[in-house]
Structure formats: structure tokens, C-alpha cells
mmCIF file of C-alpha atoms in Angstrom:
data_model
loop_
_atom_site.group_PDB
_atom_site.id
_atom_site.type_symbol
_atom_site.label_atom_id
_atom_site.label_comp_id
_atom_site.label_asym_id
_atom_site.label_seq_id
_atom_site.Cartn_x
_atom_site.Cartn_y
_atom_site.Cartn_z
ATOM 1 C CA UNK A 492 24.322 -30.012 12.135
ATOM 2 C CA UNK A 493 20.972 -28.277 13.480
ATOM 3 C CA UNK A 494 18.794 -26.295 11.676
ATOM 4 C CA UNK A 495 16.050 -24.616 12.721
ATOM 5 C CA UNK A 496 13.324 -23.863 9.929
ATOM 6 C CA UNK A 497 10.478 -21.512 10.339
ATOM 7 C CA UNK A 498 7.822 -21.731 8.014
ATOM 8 C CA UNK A 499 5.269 -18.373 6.963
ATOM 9 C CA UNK A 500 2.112 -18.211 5.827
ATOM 10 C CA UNK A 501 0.828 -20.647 2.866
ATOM 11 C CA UNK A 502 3.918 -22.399 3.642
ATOM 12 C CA UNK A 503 2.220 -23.484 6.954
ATOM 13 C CA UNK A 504 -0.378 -25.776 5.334
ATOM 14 C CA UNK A 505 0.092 -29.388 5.882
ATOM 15 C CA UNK A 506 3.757 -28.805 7.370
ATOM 16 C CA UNK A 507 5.458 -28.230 10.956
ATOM 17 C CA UNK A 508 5.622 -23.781 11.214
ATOM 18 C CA UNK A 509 8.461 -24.164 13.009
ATOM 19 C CA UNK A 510 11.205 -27.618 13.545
ATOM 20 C CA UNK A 511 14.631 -27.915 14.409
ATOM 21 C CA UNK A 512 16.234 -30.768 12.697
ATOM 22 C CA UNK A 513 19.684 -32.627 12.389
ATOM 23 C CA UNK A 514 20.860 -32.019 8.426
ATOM 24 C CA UNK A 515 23.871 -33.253 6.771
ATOM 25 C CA UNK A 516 26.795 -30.790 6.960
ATOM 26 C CA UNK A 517 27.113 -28.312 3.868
ATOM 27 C CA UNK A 518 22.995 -28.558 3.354
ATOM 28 C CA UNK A 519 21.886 -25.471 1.465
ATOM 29 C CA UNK A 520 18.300 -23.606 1.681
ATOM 30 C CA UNK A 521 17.694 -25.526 -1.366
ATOM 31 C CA UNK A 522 17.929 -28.751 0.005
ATOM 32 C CA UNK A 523 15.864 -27.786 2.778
ATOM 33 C CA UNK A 524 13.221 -26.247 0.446
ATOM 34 C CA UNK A 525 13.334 -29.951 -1.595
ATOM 35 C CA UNK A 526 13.267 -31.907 1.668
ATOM 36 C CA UNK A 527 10.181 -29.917 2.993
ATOM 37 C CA UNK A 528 8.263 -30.284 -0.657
ATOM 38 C CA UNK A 529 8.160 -26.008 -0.627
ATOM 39 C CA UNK A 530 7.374 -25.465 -4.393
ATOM 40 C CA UNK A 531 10.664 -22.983 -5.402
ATOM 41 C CA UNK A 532 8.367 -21.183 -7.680
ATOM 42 C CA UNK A 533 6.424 -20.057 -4.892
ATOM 43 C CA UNK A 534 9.303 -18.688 -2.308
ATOM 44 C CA UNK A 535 9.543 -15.299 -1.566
ATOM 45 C CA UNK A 536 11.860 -14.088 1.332
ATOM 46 C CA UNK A 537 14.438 -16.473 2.790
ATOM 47 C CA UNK A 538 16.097 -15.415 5.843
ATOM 48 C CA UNK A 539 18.977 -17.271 8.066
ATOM 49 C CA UNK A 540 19.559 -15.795 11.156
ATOM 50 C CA UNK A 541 17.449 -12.737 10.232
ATOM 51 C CA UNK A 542 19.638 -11.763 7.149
ATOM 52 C CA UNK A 543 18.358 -12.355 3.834
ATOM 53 C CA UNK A 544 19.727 -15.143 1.374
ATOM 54 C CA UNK A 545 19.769 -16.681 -1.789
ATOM 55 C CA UNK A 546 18.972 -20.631 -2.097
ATOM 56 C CA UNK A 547 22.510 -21.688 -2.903
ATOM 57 C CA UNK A 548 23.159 -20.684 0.561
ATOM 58 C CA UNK A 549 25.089 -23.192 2.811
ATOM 59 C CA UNK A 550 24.186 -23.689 6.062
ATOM 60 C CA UNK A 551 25.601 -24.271 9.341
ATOM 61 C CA UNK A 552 24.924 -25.283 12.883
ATOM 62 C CA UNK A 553 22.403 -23.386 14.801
ATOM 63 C CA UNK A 554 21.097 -21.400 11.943
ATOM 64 C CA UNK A 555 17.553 -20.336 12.155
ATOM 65 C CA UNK A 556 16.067 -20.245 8.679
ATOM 66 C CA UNK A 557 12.747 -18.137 7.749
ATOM 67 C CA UNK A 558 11.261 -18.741 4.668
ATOM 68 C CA UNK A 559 8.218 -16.755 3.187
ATOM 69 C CA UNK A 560 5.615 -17.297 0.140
ATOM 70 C CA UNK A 561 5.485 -14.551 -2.304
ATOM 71 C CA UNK A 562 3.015 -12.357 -1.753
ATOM 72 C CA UNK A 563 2.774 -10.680 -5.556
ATOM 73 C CA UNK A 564 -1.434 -9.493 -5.371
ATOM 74 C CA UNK A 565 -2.579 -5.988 -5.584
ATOM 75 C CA UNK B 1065 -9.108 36.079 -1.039
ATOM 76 C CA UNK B 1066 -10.030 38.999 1.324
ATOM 77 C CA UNK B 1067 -13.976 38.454 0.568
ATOM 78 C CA UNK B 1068 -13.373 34.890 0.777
ATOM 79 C CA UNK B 1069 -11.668 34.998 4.251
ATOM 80 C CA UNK B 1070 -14.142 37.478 5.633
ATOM 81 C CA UNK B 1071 -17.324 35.050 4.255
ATOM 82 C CA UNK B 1072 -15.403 31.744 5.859
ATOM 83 C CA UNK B 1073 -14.748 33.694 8.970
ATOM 84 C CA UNK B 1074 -18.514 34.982 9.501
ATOM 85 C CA UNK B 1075 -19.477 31.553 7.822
ATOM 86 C CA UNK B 1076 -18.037 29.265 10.667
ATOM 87 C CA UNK B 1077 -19.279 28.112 13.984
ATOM 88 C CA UNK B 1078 -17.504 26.059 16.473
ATOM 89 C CA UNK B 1079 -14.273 26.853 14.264
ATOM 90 C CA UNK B 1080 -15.773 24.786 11.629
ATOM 91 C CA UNK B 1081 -17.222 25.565 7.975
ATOM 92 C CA UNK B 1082 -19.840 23.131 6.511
ATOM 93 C CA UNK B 1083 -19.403 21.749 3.120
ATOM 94 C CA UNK B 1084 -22.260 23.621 2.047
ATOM 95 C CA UNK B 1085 -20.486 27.196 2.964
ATOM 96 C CA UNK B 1086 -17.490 25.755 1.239
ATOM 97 C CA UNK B 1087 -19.660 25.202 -1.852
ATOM 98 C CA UNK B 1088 -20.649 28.981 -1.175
ATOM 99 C CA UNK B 1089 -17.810 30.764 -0.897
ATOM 100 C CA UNK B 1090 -16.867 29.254 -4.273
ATOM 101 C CA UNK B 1091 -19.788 30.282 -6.010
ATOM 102 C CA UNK B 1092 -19.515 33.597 -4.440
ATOM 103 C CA UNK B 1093 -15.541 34.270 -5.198
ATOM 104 C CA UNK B 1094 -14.525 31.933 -8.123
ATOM 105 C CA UNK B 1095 -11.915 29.837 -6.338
ATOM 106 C CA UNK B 1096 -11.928 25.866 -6.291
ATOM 107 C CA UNK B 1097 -13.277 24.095 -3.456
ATOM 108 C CA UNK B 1098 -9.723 22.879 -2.867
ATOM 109 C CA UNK B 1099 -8.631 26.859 -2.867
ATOM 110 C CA UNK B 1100 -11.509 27.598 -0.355
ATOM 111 C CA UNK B 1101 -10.577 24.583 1.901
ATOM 112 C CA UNK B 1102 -6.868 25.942 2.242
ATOM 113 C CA UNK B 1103 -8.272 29.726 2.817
ATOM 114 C CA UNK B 1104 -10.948 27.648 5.911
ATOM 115 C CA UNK B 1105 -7.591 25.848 6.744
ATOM 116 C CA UNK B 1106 -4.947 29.120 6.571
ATOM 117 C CA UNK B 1107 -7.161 30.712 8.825
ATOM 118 C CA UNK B 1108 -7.047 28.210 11.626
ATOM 119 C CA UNK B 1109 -10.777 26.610 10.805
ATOM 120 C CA UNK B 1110 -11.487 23.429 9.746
ATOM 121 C CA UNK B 1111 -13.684 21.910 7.149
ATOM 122 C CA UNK B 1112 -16.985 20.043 9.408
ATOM 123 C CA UNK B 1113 -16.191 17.429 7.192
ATOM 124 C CA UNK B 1114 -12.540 16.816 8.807
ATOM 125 C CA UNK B 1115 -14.359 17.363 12.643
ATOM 126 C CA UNK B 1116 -13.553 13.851 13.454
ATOM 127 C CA UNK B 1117 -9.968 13.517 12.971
ATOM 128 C CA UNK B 1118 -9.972 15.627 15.964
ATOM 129 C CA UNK B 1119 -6.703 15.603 17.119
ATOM 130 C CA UNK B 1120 -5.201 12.746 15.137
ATOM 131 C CA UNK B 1121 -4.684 15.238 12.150
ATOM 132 C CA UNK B 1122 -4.148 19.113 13.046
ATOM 133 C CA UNK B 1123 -5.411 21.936 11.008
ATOM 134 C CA UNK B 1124 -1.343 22.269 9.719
ATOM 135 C CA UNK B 1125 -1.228 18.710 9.186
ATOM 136 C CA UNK B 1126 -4.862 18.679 6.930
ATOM 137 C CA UNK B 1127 -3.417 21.429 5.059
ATOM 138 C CA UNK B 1128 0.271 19.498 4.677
ATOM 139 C CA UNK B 1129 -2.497 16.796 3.008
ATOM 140 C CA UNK B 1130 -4.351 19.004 0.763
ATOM 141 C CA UNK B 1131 -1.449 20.153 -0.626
ATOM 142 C CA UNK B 1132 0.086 16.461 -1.061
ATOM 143 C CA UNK B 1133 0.019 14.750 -4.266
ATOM 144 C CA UNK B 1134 -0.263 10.391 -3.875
ATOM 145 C CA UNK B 1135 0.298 8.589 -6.649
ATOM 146 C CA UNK B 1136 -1.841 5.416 -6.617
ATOM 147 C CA UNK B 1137 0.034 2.592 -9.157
ATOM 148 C CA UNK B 1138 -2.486 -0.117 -9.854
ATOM 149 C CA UNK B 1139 -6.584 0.460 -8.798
ATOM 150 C CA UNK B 1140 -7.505 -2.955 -7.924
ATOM 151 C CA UNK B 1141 -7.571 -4.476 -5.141
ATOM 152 C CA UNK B 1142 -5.370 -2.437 -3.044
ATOM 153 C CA UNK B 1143 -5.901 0.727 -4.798
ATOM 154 C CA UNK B 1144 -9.416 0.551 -4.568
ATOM 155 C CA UNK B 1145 -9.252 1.211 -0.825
ATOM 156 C CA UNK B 1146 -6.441 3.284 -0.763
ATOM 157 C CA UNK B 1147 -8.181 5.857 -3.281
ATOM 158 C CA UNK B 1148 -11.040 5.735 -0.754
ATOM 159 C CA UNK B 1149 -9.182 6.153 2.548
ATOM 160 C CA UNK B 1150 -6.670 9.159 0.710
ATOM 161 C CA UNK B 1151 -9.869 10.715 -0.840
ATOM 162 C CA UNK B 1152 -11.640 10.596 2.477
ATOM 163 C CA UNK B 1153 -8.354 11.675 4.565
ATOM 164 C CA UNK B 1154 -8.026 14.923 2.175
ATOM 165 C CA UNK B 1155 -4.651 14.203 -0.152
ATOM 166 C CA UNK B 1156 -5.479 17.174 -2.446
ATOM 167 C CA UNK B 1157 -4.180 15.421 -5.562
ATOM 168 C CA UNK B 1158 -4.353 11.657 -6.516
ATOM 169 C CA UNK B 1159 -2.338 10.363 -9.555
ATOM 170 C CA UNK B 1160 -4.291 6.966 -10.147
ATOM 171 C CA UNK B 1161 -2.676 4.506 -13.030
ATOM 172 C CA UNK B 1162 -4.313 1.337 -14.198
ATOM 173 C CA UNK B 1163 -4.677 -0.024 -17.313
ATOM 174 C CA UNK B 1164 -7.404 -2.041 -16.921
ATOM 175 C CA UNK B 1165 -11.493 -2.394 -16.959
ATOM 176 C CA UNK B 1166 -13.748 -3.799 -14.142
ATOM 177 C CA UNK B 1167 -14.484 -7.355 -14.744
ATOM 178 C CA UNK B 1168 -17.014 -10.148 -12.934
ATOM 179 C CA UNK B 1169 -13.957 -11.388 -11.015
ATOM 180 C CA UNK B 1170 -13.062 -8.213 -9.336
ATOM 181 C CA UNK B 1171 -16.275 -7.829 -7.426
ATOM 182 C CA UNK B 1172 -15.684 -10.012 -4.474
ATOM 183 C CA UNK B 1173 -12.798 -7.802 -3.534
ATOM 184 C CA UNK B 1174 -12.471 -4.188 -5.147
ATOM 185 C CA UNK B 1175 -14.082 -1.761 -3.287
ATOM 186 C CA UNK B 1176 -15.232 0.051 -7.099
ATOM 187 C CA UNK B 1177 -15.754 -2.306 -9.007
ATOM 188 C CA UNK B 1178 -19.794 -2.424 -9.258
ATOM 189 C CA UNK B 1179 -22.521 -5.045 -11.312
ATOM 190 C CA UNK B 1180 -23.024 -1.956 -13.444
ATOM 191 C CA UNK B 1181 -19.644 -0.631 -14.145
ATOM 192 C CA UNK B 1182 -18.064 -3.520 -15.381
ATOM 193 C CA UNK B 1183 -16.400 -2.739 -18.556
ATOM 194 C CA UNK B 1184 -15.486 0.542 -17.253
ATOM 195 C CA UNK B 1185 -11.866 1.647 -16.429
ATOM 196 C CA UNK B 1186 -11.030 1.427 -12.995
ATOM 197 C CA UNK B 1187 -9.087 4.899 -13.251
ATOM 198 C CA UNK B 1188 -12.613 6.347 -14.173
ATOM 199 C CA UNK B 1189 -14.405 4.678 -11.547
ATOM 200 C CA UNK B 1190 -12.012 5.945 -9.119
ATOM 201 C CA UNK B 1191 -12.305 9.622 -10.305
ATOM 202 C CA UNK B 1192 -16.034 8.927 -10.280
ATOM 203 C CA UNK B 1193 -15.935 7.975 -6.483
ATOM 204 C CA UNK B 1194 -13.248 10.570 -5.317
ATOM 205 C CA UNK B 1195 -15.474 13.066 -6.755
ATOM 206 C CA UNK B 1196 -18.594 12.225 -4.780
ATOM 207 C CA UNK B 1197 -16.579 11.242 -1.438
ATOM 208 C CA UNK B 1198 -14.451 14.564 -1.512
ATOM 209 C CA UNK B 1199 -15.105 17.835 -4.398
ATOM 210 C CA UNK B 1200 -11.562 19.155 -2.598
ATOM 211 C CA UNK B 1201 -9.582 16.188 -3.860
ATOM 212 C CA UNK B 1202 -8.605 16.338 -7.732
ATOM 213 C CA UNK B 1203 -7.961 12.834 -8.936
ATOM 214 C CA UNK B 1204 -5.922 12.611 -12.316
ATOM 215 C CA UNK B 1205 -6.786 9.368 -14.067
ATOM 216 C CA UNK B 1206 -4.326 7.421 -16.051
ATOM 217 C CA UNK B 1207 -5.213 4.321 -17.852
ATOM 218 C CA UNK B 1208 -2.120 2.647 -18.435
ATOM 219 C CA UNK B 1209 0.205 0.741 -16.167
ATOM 220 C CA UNK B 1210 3.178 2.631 -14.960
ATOM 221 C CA UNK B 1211 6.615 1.868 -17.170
ATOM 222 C CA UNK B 1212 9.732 3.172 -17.799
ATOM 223 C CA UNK B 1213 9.333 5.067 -20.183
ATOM 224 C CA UNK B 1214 6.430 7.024 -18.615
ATOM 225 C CA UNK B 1215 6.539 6.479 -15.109
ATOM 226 C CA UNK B 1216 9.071 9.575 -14.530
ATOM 227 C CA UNK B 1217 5.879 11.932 -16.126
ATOM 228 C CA UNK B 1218 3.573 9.995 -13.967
ATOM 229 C CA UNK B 1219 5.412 10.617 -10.862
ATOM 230 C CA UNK B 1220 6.374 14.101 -11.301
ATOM 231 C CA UNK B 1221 5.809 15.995 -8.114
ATOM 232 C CA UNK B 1222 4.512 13.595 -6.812
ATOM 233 C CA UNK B 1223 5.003 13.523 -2.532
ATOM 234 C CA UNK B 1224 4.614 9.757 -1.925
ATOM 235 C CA UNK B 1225 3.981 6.800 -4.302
ATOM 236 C CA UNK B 1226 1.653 3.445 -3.517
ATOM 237 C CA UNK B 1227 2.494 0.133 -5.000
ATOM 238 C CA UNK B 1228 -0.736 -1.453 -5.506
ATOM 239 C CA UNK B 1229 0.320 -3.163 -8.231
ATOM 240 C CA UNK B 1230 -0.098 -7.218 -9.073
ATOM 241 C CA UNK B 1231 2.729 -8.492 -10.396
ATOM 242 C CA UNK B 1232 6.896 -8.348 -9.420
ATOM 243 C CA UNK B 1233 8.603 -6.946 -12.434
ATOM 244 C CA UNK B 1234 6.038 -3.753 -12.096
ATOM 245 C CA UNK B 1235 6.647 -3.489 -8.637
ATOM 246 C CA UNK B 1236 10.434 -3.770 -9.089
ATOM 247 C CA UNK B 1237 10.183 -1.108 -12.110
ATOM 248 C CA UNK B 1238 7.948 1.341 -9.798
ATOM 249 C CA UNK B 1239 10.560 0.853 -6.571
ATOM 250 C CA UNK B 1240 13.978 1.392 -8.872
ATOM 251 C CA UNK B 1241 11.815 4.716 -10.403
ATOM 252 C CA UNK B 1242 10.947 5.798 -6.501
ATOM 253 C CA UNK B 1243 14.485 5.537 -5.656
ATOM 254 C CA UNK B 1244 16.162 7.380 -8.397
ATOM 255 C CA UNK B 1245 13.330 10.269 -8.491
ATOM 256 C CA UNK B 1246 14.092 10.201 -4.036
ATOM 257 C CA UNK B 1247 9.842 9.727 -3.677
ATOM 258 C CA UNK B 1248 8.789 7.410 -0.717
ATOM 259 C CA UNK B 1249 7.034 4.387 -1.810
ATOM 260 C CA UNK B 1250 5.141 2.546 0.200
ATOM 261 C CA UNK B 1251 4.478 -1.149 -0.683
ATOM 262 C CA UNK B 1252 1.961 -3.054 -0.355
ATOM 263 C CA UNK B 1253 1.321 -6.834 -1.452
ATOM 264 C CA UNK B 1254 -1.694 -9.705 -0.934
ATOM 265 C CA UNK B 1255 -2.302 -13.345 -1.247
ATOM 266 C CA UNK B 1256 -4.570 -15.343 0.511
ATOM 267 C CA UNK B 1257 -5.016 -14.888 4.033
ATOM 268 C CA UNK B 1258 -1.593 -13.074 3.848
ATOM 269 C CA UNK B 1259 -0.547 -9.651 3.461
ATOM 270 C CA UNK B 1260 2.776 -7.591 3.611
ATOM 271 C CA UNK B 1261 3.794 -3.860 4.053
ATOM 272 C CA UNK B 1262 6.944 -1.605 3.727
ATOM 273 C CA UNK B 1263 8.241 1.779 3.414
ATOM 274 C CA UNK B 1264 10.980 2.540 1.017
ATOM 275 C CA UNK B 1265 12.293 6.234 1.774
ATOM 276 C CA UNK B 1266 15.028 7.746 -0.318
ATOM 277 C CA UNK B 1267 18.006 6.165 0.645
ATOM 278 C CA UNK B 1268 16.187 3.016 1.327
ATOM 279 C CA UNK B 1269 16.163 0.140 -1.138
ATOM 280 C CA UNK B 1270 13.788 -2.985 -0.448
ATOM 281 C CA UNK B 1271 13.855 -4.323 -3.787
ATOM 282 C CA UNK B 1272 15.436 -7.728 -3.059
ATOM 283 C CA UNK B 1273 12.527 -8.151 -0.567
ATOM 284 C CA UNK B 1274 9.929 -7.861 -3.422
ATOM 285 C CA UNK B 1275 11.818 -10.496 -5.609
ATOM 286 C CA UNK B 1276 11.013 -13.873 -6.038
ATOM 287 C CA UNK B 1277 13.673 -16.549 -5.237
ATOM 288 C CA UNK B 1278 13.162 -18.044 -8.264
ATOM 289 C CA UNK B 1279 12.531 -15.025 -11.026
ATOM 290 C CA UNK B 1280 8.683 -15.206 -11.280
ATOM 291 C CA UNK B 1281 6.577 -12.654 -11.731
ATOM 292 C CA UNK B 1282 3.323 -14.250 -9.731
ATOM 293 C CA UNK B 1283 3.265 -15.022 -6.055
ATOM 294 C CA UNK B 1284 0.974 -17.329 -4.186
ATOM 295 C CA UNK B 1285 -1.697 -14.907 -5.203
ATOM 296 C CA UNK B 1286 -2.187 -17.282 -8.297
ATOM 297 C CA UNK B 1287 -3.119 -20.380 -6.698
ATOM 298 C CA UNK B 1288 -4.901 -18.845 -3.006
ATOM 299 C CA UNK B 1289 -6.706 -16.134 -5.038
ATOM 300 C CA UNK B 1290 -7.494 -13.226 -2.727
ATOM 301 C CA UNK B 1291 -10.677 -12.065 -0.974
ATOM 302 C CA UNK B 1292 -12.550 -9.568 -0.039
ATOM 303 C CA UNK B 1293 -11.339 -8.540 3.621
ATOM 304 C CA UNK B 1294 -7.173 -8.981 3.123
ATOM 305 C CA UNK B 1295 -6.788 -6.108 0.446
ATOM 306 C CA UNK B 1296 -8.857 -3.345 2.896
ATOM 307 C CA UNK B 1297 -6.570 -4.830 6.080
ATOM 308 C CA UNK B 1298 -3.104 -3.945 3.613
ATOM 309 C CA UNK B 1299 -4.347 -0.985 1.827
ATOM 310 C CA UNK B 1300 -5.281 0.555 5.124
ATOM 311 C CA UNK B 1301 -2.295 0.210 6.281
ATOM 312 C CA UNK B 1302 -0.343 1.603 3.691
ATOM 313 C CA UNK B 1303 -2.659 4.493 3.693
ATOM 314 C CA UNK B 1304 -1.363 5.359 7.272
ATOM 315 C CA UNK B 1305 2.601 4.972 6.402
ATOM 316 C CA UNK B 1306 1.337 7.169 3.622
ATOM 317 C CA UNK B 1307 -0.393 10.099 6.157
ATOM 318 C CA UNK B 1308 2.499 9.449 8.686
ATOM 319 C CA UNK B 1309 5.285 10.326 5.858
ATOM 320 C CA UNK B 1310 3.338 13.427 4.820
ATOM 321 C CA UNK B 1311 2.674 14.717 8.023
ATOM 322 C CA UNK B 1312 5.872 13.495 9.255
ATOM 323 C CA UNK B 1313 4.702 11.918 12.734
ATOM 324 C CA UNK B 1314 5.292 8.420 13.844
ATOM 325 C CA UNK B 1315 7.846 5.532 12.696
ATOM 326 C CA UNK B 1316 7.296 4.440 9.152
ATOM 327 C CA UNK B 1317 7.775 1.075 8.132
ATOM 328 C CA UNK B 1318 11.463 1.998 7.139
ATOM 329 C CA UNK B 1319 14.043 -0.607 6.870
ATOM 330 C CA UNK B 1320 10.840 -3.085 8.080
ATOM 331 C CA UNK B 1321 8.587 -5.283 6.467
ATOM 332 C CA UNK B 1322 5.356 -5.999 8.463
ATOM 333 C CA UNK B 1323 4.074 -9.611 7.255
ATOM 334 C CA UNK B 1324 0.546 -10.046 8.176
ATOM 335 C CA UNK B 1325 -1.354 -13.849 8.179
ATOM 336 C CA UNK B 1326 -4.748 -13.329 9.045
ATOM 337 C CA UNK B 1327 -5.702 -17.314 8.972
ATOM 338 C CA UNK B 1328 -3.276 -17.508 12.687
ATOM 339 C CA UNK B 1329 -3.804 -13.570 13.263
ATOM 340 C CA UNK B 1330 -0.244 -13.172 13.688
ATOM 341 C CA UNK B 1331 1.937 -10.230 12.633
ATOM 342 C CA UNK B 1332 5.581 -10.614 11.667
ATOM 343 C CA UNK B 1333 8.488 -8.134 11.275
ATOM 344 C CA UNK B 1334 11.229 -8.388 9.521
ATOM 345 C CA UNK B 1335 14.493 -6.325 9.564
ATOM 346 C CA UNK B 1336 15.329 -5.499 6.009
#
């Protein structure tokens, strides 16, 4: 299945902002967080087609995942 | 407030009273500066000091702000600004909380923290500053961080709240407390290059947007470190949601997040 995967922010650094890629069928946002090298610690909002989710999410074809650093500073 | 009207009225010129016949009329008749600005502002003048909000802000709308009370959570980075910009705007009453004392770190971002007030609490700084900026606007200084057992007191007619805070579980704590009490909060948050902004209005709930997908308390913020221009961009923001909710103009951030990345310049909104 495709995914598309748009990174935000800090998450930009050193990876592709934005790739649509072939990933095995039944992939959660986890394994897409591992396979990019996101730290978890550091994820914020995660969005798939504009609604938000948790990382246990599964995936399927032609979903467009967002995924956004905390921001936590004041 | 007969005298008082008759002084302001015979006072002004242009429609406008100068801060030093404000200062007058209170010597003259007793009331507050705050009381004489609503007499100047009842009567269809306006302070000189409020000429150039022209017609951004009308004489009701200056007088919706006087009579406004903003709770600023957290006086750091953030709240640094937003005390200036609400102090400066005219919110008559500021609730500022913070626990915590100026240190060497905080000068290459918070707008009061000073090389000779470190050491000093930030809520005291703030009232320090508010009263030199603005003798209409009352700030009432609290220094401790909001909880739940005394944030209810703390925000206690209080018109709009700002989350300036610096950590998740505080701003979760200060979002439930906005909801139940039905106060609009308006969130702010920094790391980096990156900033992000929403408005939670009763009814509204953007709590799971605040969380962190793994249960941490600390965001990015702890490795990028923040500096000295992203804070003013976020806080100034927030300051407008803040004057748009009060005077009730405009679309708040409602049921939005604005992400902002100032490294690419590029704004982002999210439907929440």
C-alpha cells in the first residue's frame, strides 16, 4: 500500500518533509515513526487524512499521514 | 463623577485626554486612574495614550478591555510579552502566576528578565513593568504555578486565560480548569524555530492536541532550546485571539491550531 508521510518542523532535519512510499499492508504510524528514525518521545500531533490518531493506528492505501514535534516551551 | 466628567470634558482636545490630565483628575477627585480612564472613555473621549489604535480598537471596545480581566499562567517566555502587549493594549486587570525567579538563562529570550533583576520573581517584575507601561492596568501577582487545587481562585472572574506555561501536564491541568469554569483559553507553545497557537472556547476541547504521543511532559523545547525572536512571534499572537475574544471581532483560532516554523517561514493549520 501507499503512504504518504508529511513531516513538521524539527522533524524536517536530515529527512524528506514530505514522501509517498509503498509499505507493507497493516503498517501502523508506529512503524512508520521506527522506519523514519522519529524519536517517539519527541512526537506531538499525528494526523492521517487530517484526523488525529494514536500510534497503534493501522494504515491503509492512500493515507496521508502528518506528524508534528511537540512543541511544550513557554 | 460629575466634577470629574466636567474636568475631562474641559480637559480634552481633539477628543483626547493626556495622561497627565488623567493623573489630574485623580488627584483632584479621588478616583483611580483606571476609574478616570472609564469616566474619559464613558464619555466618548479617549485616553492620548490609546490615539493610535485609531480605528482598530473603538472607544466601546477600549472600555470592553479596561474592564477585562487576563489571566497570564506562566511569565516566561511567552508571558513576558504577553504582559507587555495586554498592559500596553489596556486589559484593566492582569492575573499573572509564576512560581519562579529570573535566572542567567532567561535573558536571551524573556522580555523582563534583566542583568539586575535576576533573583527576582518574575510575577514582581511583571507588576514592576505593567506599572510603568500603563498606571490604568492593575496587575495581581501570584508566585506559584497554577494547580488544582488553586487554579479555580486564580481564575475567578477571570474573562480569558493564557497558557504560557512550559510543560504538558500544566497545560493539560490549566485547559481541563478553562473548560469546566467555561473561560476561553488561548494556547500558546514554543520550541526552536517552531511555534503553535489555539483557541479553546467553552464548548471547545483541544486537549488531545497538547498531549504528547508518548506521555511526556517536555517537547522538543528540551533539546532545540528556544530563542529570543520565536516567543514575541507566539505571544503576539495569542495576545490578538485574546483582544479579538474580548472585543468579540474577527475569527478566533477555534477548532484550529496555527503551527508556525519560522526556519522555512511557513504557516500550517490544522483542523482540530
Amino acid at each position: 500500500m501507499q503512504v504518504t508521510v508529511k513531516l513538521f518542523a524539527s522533524f524536517r532535519a536530515g529527512r524528506t518533509p514530505i514522501q509517498t512510499c509503498e509499505y507493507p499492508s497493516g503498517s501502523t504510524v508506529m512503524d512508520i515513526v521506527v522506519q523514519k528514525g522519529i524519536p517517539v518521545q519527541e512526537i506531538g500531533i499525528m494526523l492521517v487524512n487530517c484526523r488525529h490518531v494514536q500510534l497503534d493506528q493501522e494504515l491503509v492505501d492512500g493515507d496521508v499521514l502528518a506528524i508534528f514535534p511537540l512543541l511544550g516551551g513557554g | 463623577m460629575g466634577g470629574v466628567d466636567a474636568y475631562l470634558i474641559a480637559a480634552q482636545s481633539d477628543g483626547l485626554v493626556s495622561t497627565s490630565c488623567q493623573g489630574e483628575a485623580c488627584r483632584r477627585f479621588g478616583v483611580t486612574f483606571a476609574e478616570a480612564e472609564a469616566a474619559i472613555l464613558t464619555l466618548g473621549l479617549f485616553p492620548s495614550r490609546y490615539q493610535r489604535n485609531r480605528e482598530t480598537i473603538s472607544n466601546e471596545g477600549q472600555l470592553a478591555l479596561l474592564q477585562s480581566c487576563v489571566a497570564v499562567i506562566g511569565c516566561g517566555g511567552l508571558g513576558g510579552y504577553i504582559v507587555e502587549e495586554l498592559a500596553r493594549l489596556g486589559v484593566g486587570r492582569i492575573v499573572a502566576a509564576d512560581p519562579d525567579v529570573f535566572e542567567e538563562h532567561n535573558l536571551n529570550r524573556q522580555l523582563l528578565s534583566r542583568i539586575d533583576n535576576l533573583g527576582e520573581p518574575k510575577v514582581a517584575a511583571a507588576a514592576h513593568r505593567v506599572a510603568e507601561i500603563n498606571p490604568a492596568v492593575q496587575l495581581v501577582p501570584h508566585r506559584k504555578a497554577l494547580g488544582v487545587e488553586n487554579g479555580r481562585e486564580l481564575l475567578s472572574g477571570v474573562t480569558v486565560a493564557v497558557d504560557a506555561l512550559d510543560n504538558v501536564q500544566s497545560r493539560l491541568e490549566l485547559a481541563e480548569l478553562c473548560r469546566e469554569l467555561a473561560i476561553p483559553l488561548v494556547h500558546g507553545a514554543i520550541a526552536g524555530w517552531y511555534g503553535q497557537v489555539a483557541t479553546q472556547l467553552p464548548g471547545d476541547d483541544i486537549s488531545i492536541y497538547l498531549a504528547s504521543a508518548a506521555g511526556g511532559s517536555k517537547g522538543v523545547e528540551s533539546r532545540l532550546g528556544n530563542p529570543s525572536f520565536t516567543p514575541a512571534v507566539v505571544a503576539s499572537l495569542q495576545v490578538a485571539e485574546v483582544c479579538k475574544v474580548i472585543l468579540g471581532q474577527g475569527e478566533p483560532l477555534s477548532g484550529r491550531m496555527l503551527i508556525g516554523n519560522l526556519l522555512e517561514m511557513e504557516f500550517e493549520e490544522i483542523r482540530l
